[in-house]
Short mmCIF file of N, CA and C in Angstrom, two decimals:
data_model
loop_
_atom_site.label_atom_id
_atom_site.label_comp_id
_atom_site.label_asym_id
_atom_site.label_seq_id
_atom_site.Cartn_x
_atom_site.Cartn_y
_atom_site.Cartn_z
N UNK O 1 217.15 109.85 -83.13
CA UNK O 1 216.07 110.74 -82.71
C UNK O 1 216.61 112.00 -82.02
N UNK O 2 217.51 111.70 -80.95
CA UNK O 2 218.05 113.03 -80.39
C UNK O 2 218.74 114.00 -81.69
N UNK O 3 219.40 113.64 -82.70
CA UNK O 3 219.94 114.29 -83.94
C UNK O 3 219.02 115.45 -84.40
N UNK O 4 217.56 114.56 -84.74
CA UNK O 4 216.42 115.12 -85.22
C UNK O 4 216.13 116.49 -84.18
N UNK O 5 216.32 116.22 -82.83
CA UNK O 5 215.77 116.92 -81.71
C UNK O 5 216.71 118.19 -81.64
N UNK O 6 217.94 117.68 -81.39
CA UNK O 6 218.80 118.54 -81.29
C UNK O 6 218.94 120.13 -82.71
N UNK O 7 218.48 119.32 -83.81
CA UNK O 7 218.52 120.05 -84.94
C UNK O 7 217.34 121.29 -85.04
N UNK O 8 216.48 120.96 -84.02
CA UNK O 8 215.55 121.99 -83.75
C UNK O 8 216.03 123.10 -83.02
N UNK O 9 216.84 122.81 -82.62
CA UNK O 9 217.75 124.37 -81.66
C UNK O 9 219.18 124.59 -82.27
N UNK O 10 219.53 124.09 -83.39
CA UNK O 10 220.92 124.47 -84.16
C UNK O 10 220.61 125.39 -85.20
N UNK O 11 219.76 126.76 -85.08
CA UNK O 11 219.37 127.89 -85.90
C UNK O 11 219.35 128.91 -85.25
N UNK O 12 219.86 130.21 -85.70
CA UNK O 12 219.82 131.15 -85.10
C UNK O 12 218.25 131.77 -84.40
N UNK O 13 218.08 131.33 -86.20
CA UNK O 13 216.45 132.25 -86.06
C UNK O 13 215.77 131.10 -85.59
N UNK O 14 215.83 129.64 -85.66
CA UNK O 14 214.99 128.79 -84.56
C UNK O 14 215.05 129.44 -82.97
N UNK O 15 215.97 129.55 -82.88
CA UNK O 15 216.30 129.97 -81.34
C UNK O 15 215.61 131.21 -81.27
N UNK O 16 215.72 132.15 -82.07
CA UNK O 16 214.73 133.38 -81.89
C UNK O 16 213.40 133.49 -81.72
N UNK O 17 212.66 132.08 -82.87
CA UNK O 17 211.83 132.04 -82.68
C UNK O 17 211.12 131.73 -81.23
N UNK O 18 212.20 130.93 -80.46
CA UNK O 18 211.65 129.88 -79.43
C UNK O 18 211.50 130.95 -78.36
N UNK O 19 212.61 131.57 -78.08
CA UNK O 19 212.61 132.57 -76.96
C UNK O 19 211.43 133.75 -77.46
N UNK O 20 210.88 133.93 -78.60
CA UNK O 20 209.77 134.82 -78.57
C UNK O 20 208.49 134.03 -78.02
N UNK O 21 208.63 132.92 -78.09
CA UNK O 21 207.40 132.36 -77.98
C UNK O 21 206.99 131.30 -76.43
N UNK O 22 208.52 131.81 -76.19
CA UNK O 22 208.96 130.91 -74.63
C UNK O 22 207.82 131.42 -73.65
N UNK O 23 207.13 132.63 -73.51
CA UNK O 23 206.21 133.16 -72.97
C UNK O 23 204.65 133.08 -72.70
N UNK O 24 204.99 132.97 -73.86
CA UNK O 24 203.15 133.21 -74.53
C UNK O 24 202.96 132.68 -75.89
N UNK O 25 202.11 132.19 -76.42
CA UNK O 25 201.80 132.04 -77.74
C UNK O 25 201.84 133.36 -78.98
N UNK O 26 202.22 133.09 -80.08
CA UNK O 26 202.31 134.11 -80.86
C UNK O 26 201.83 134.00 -82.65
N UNK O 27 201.18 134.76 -83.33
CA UNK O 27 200.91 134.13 -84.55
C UNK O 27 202.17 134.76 -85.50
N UNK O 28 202.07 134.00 -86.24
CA UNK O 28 203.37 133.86 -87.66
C UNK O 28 204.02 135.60 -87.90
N UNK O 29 202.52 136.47 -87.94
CA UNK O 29 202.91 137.89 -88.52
C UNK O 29 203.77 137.97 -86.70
N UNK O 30 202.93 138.15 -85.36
CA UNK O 30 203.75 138.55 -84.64
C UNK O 30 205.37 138.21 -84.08
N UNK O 31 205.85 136.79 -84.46
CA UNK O 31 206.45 136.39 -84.39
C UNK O 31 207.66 137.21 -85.07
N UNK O 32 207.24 137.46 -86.72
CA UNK O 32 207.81 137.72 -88.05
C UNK O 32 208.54 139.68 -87.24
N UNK O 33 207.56 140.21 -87.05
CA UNK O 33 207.10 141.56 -86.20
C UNK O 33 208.57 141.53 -85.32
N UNK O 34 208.32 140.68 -84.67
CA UNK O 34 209.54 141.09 -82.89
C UNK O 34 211.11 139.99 -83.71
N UNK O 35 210.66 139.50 -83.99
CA UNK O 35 212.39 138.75 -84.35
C UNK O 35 213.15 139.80 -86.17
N UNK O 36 212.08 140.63 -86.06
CA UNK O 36 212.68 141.04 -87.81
C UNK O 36 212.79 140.16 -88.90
N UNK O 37 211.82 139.31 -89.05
CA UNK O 37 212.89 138.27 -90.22
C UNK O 37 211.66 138.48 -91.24
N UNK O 38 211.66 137.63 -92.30
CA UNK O 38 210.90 137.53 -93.43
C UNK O 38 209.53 136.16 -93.19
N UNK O 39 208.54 136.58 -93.99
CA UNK O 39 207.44 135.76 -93.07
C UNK O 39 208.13 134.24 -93.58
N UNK O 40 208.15 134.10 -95.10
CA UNK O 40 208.55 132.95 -95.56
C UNK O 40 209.47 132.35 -95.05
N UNK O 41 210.41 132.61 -94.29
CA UNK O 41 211.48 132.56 -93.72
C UNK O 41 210.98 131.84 -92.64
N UNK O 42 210.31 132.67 -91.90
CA UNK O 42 210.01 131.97 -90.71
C UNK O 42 209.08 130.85 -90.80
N UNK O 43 208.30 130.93 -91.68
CA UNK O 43 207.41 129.75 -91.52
C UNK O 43 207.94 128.38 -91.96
N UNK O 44 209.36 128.44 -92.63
CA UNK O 44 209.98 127.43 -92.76
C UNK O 44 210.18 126.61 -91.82
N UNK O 45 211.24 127.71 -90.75
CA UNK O 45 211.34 127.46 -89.34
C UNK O 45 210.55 126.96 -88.76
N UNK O 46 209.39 127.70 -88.87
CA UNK O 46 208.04 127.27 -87.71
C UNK O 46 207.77 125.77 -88.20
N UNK O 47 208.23 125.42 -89.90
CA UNK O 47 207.62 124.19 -89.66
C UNK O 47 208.54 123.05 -89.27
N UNK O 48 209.78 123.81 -89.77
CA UNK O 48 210.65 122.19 -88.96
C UNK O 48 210.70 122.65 -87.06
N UNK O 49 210.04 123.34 -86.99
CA UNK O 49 210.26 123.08 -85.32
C UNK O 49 208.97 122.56 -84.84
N UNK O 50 208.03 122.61 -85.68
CA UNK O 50 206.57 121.53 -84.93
C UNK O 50 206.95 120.23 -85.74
N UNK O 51 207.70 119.86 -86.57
CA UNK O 51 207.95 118.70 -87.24
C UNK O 51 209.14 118.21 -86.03
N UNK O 52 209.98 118.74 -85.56
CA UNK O 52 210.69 118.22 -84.56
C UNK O 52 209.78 117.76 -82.90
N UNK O 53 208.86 118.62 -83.38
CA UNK O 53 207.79 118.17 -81.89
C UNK O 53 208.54 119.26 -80.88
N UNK O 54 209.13 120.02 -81.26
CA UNK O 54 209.21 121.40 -80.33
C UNK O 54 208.14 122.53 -80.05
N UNK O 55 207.53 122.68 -81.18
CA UNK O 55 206.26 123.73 -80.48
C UNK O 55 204.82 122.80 -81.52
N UNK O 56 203.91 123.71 -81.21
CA UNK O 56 202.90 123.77 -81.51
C UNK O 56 202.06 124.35 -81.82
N UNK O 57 200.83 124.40 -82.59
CA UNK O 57 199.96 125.09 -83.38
C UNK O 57 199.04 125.14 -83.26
N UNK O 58 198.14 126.40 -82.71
CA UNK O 58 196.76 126.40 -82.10
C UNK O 58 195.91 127.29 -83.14
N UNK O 59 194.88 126.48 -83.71
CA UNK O 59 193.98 127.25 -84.89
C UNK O 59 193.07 128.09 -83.93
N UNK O 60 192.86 129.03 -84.72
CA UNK O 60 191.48 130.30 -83.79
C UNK O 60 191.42 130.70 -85.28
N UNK O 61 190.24 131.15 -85.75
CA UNK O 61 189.85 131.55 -86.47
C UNK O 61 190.91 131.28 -88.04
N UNK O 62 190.94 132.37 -88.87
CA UNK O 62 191.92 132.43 -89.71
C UNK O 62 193.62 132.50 -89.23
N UNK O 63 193.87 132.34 -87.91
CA UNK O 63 194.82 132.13 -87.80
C UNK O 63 195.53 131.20 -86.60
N UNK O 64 196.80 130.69 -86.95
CA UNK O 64 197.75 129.68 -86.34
C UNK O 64 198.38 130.11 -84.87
N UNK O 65 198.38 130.16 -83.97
CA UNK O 65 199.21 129.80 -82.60
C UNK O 65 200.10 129.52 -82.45
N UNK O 66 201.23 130.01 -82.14
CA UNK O 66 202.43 129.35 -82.24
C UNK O 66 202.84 128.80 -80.41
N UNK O 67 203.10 128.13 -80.01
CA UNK O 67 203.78 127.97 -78.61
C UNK O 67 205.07 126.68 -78.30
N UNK O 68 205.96 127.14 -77.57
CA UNK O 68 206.57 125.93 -77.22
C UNK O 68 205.39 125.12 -77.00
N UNK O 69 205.60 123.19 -77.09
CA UNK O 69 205.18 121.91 -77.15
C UNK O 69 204.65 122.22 -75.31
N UNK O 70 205.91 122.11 -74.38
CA UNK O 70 205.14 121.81 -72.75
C UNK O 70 206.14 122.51 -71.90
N UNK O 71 205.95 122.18 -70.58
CA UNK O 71 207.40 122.81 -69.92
C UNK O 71 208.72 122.29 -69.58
N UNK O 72 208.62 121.15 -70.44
CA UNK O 72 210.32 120.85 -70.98
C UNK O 72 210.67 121.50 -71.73
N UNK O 73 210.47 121.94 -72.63
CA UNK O 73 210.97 122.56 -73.76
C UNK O 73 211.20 123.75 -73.06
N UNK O 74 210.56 124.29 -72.78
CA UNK O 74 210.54 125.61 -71.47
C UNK O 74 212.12 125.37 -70.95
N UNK O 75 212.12 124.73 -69.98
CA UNK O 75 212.98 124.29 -69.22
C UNK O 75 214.28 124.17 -70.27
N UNK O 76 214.19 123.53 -71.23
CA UNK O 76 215.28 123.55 -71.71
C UNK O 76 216.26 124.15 -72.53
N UNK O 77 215.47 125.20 -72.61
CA UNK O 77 215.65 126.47 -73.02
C UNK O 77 216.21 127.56 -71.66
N UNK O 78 215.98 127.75 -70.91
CA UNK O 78 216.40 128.20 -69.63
C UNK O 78 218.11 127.26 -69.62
N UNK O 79 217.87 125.89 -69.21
CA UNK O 79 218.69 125.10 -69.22
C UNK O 79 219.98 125.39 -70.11
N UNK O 80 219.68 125.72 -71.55
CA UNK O 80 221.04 126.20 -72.14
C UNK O 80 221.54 127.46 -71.80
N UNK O 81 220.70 128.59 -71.53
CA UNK O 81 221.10 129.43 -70.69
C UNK O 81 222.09 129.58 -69.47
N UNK O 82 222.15 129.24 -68.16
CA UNK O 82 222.77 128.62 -67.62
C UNK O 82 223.89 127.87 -68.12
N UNK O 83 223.76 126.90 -68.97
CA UNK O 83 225.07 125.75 -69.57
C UNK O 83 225.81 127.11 -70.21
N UNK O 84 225.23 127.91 -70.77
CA UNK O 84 225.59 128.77 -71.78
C UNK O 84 226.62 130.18 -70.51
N UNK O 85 226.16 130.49 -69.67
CA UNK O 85 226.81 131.21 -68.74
C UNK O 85 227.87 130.11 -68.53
N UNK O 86 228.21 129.23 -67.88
CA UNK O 86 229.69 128.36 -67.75
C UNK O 86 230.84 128.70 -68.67
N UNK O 87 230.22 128.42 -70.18
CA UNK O 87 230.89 128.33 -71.28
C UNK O 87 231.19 129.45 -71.95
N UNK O 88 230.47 130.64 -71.81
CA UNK O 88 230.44 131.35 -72.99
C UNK O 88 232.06 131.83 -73.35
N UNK O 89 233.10 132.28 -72.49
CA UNK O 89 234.38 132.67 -72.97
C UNK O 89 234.62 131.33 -73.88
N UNK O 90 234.83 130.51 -73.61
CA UNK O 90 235.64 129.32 -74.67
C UNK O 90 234.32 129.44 -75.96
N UNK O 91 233.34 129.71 -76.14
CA UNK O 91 232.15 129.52 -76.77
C UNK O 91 232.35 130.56 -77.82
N UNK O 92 233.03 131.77 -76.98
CA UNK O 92 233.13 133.56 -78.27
C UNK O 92 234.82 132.65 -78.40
N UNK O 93 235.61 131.48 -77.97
CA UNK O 93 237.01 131.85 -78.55
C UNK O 93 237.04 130.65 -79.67
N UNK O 94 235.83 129.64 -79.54
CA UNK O 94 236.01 129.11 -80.53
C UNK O 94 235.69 129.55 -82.25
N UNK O 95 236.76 128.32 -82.66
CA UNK O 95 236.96 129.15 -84.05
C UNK O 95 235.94 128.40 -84.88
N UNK O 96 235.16 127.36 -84.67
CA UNK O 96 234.12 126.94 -85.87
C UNK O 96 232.82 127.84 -84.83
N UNK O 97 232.80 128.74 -84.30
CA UNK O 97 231.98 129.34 -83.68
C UNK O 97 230.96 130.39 -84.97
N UNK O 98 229.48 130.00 -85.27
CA UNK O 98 228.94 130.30 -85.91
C UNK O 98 227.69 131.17 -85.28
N UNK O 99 227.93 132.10 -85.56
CA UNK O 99 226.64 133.52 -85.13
C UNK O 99 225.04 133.39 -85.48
#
């Protein structure tokens, strides 16, 4: 289960998505809008990250909601931040280091 979990934050553009949405809720076009990517693209994303139980989907009218799940996910996102300040020199010197 953690595999499954963990695999929700091993994407660039997952991670983009998350930190756009770490805030506030956002729909698919605005999301698509502030990270640059392609809609299809993202909605891939968007769906393995509510299939991981990382965010969630709020209907209003003709359109979807996007938000982190609660304030763990919140948190744990902050959380790699931080882990991520410790590490980052050994992090830019490693060599299976993927952008």
């Amino acid at each position: 289960m953690k595999i499954k979990l963990i695999h929700g934050f091993s994407n660039k553009t997952r991670i983009q998505i998350l930190e756009c949405i770490k805030d506030e809720e956002k729909t698919v076009s605005q999301i698509v809008e502030e990270i640059k990517g392609n809609q299809s693209n993202i909605s891939q994303h968007l769906a393995c990250l509510k299939g991981c139980g990382i965010i969630i989907g709020r209907n209003e009218g003709k359109y979807i909601f996007y938000s982190l799940r609660n304030q763990h996910i919140r948190d744990l996102l902050t959380m790699f931040d931080v882990v991520l300040e410790d590490v980052e020199n050994d992090v830019a010197c490693c060599e299976r280091h993927i952008d």
